[in-house]
Coordinates of C-alpha atoms in Angstrom, one line a residue:
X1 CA 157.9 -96.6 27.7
X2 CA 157.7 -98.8 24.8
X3 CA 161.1 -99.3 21.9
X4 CA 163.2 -97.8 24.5
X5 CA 165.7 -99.0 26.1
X6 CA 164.7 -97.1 29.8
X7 CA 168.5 -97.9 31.3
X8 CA 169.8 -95.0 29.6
X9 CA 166.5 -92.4 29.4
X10 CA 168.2 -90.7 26.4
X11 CA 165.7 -87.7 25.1
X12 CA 166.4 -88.6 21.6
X13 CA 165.4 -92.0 21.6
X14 CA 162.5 -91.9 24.1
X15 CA 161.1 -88.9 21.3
X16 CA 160.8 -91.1 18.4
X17 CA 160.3 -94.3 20.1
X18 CA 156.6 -92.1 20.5
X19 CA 156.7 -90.6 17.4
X20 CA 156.8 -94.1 16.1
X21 CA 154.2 -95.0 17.7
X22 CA 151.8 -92.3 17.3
X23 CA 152.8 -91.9 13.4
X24 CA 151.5 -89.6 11.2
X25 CA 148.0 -87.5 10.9
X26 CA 145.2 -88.6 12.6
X27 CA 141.8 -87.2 13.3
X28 CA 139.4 -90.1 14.7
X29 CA 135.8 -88.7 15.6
X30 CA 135.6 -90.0 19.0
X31 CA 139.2 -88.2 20.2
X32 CA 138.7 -85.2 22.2
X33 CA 142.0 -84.3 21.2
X34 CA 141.3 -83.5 17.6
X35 CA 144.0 -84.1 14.6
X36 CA 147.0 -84.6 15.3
X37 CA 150.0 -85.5 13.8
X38 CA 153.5 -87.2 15.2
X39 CA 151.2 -87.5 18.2
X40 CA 151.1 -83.7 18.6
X41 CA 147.6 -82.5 18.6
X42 CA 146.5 -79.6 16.1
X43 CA 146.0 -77.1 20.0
X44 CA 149.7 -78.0 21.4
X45 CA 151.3 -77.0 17.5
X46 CA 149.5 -73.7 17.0
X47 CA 150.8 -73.1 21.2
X48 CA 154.2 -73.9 20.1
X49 CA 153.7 -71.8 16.9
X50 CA 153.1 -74.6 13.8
X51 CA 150.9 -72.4 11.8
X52 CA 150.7 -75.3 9.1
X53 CA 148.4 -77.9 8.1
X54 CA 148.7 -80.9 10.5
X55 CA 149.1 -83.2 7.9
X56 CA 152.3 -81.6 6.7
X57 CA 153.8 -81.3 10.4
X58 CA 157.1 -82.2 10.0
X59 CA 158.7 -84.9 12.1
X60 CA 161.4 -82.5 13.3
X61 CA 158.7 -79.7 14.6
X62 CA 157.4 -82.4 16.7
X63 CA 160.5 -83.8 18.0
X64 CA 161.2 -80.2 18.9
X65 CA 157.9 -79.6 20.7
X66 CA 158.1 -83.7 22.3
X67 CA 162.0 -82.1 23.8
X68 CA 160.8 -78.4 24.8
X69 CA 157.6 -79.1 26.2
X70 CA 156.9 -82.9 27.6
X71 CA 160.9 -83.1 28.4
X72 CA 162.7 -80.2 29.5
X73 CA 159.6 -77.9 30.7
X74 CA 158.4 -80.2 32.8
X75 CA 161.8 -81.1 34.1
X76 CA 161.9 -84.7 33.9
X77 CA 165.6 -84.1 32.3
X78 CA 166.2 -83.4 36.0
X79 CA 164.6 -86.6 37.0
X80 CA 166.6 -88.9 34.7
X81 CA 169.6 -87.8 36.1
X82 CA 168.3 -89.9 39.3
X83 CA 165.8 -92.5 37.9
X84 CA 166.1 -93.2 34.1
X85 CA 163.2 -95.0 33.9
X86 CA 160.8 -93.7 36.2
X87 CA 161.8 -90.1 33.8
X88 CA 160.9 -92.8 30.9
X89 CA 157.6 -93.0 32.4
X90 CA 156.7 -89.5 33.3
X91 CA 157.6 -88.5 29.7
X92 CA 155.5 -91.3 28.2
X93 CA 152.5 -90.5 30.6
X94 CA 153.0 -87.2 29.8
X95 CA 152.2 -87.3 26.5
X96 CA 149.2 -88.9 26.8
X97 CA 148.2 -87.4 30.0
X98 CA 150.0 -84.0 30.4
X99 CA 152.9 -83.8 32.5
X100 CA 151.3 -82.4 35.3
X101 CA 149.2 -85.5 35.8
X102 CA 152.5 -87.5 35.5
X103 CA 153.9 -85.5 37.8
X104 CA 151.6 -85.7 40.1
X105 CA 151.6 -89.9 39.9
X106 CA 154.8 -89.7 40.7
X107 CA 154.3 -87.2 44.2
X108 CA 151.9 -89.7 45.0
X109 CA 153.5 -92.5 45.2
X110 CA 156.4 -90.6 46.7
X111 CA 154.1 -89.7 49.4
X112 CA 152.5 -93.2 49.4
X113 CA 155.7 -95.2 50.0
X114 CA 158.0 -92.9 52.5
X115 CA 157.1 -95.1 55.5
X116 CA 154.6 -92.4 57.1
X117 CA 157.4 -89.6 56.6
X118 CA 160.1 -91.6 57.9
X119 CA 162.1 -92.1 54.8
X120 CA 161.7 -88.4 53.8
X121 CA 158.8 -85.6 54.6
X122 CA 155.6 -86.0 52.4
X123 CA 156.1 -83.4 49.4
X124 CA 153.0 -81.5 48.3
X125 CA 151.0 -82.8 45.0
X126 CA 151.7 -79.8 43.0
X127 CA 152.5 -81.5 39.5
X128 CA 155.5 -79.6 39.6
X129 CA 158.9 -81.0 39.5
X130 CA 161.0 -78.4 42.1
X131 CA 163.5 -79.2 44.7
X132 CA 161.0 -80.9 47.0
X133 CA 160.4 -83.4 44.6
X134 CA 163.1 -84.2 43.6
X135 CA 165.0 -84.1 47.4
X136 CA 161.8 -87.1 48.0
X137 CA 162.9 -88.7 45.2
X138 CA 166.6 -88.9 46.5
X139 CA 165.6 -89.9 49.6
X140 CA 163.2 -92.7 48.2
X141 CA 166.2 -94.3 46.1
X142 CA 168.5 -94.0 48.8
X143 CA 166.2 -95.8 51.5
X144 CA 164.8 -98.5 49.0
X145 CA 167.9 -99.2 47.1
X146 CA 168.4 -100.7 43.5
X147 CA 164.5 -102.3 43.4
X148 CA 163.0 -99.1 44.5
X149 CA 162.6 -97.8 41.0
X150 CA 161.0 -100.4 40.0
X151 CA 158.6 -100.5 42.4
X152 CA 158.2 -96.3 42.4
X153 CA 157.4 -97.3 38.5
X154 CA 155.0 -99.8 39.5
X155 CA 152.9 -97.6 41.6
X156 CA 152.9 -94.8 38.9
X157 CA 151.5 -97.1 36.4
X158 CA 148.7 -98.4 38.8
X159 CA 147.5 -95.1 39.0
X160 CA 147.6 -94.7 35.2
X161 CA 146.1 -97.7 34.9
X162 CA 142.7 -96.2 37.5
X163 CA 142.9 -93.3 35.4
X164 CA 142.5 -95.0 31.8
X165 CA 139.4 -97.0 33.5
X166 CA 138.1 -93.7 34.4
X167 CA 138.3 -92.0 31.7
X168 CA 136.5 -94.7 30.1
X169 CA 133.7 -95.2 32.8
X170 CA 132.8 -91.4 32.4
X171 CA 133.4 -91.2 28.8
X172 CA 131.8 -94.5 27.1
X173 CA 133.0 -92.9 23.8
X174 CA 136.8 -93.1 25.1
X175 CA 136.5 -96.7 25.5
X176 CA 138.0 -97.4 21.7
X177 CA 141.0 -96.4 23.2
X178 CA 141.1 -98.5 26.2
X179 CA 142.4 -101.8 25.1
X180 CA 145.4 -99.8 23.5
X181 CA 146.2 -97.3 26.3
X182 CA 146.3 -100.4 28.3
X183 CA 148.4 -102.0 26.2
X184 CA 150.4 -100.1 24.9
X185 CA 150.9 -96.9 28.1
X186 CA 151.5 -99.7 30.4
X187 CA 153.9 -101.8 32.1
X188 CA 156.2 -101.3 29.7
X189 CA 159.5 -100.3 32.0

């Protein structure tokens, strides 16, 4: 997650570090997402109830949608708790991605690196965050130790990373976006 510190994974700061980045109103021809502004696109503001015209979303609407439904919904409040910046990560990814897709990058690579079940039981990839998922994240931390995180964030972001390509391989119209996902989505916990 880019301009934020991911130590602390404070909701606040992770919110407009993206709105900061996505800025105001955009509506570029080749994004399948449509206008958006603050990063929220026109579909998620008239979910959440913004009956307005895009350009005039105001900042605090979209922090308020960026905290409801890519932070607490999702549960990655629970995750922080445990692993700041790996809950820096799924936020981030879910905002570009939908946090089911983070969540399932991070089941994964839970599943991936648990030793063949030894460290913890595999965990199903239901791109939910429930007690399962979190339990396999304790039990990751507490068999890999301090550097686990970082390499739990590693693995998440590879698979990101296959994702972007892709997208792009499928989609030759997504590849304006490419560079910048790359650069800007990842590797930077």
């Amino acid at each position: 997650m880019p301009n934020a510190d991911p130590s602390t994974c404070d909701a606040d700061t992770l919110i407009d570090a993206v709105i900061d980045r996505e800025g105001r109103y955009v509506n570029h021809p080749t994004d399948r997402g449509g206008p958006t502004c603050w990063g929220i696109t026109e579909t998620v503001a008239r979910a959440e109830g913004y009956a307005g015209d895009m350009r005039a979303l105001p900042r605090t609407v979209a922090a308020a949608i960026y905290r409801r439904r890519y932070w607490l919904q999702p549960r990655f409040d629970r995750v922080a708790l445990r692993a700041p910046r790996i809950a820096a990560e799924l936020f981030d990814t879910g905002v570009n991605m939908g946090t089911a897709t983070a969540t399932g990058f991070l089941q994964r690579a839970l599943n991936a690196l648990n030793r063949g079940a030894r460290d913890y039981p595999d965990i199903a990839v239901d791109r939910l965050i429930g007690p399962r998922t979190l339990s396999a994240l304790d039990g990751f931390l507490a068999a890999r130790g301090k550097g686990g995180e970082t390499i739990l964030l590693r693995a998440m972001e590879a698979l990101q990373g296959e994702r972007y390509i892709a997208l792009a391989e499928r989609r030759p119209s997504q590849e304006a976006f490419l560079y910048g996902w790359l650069a800007n989505r990842i590797g930077q916990n």
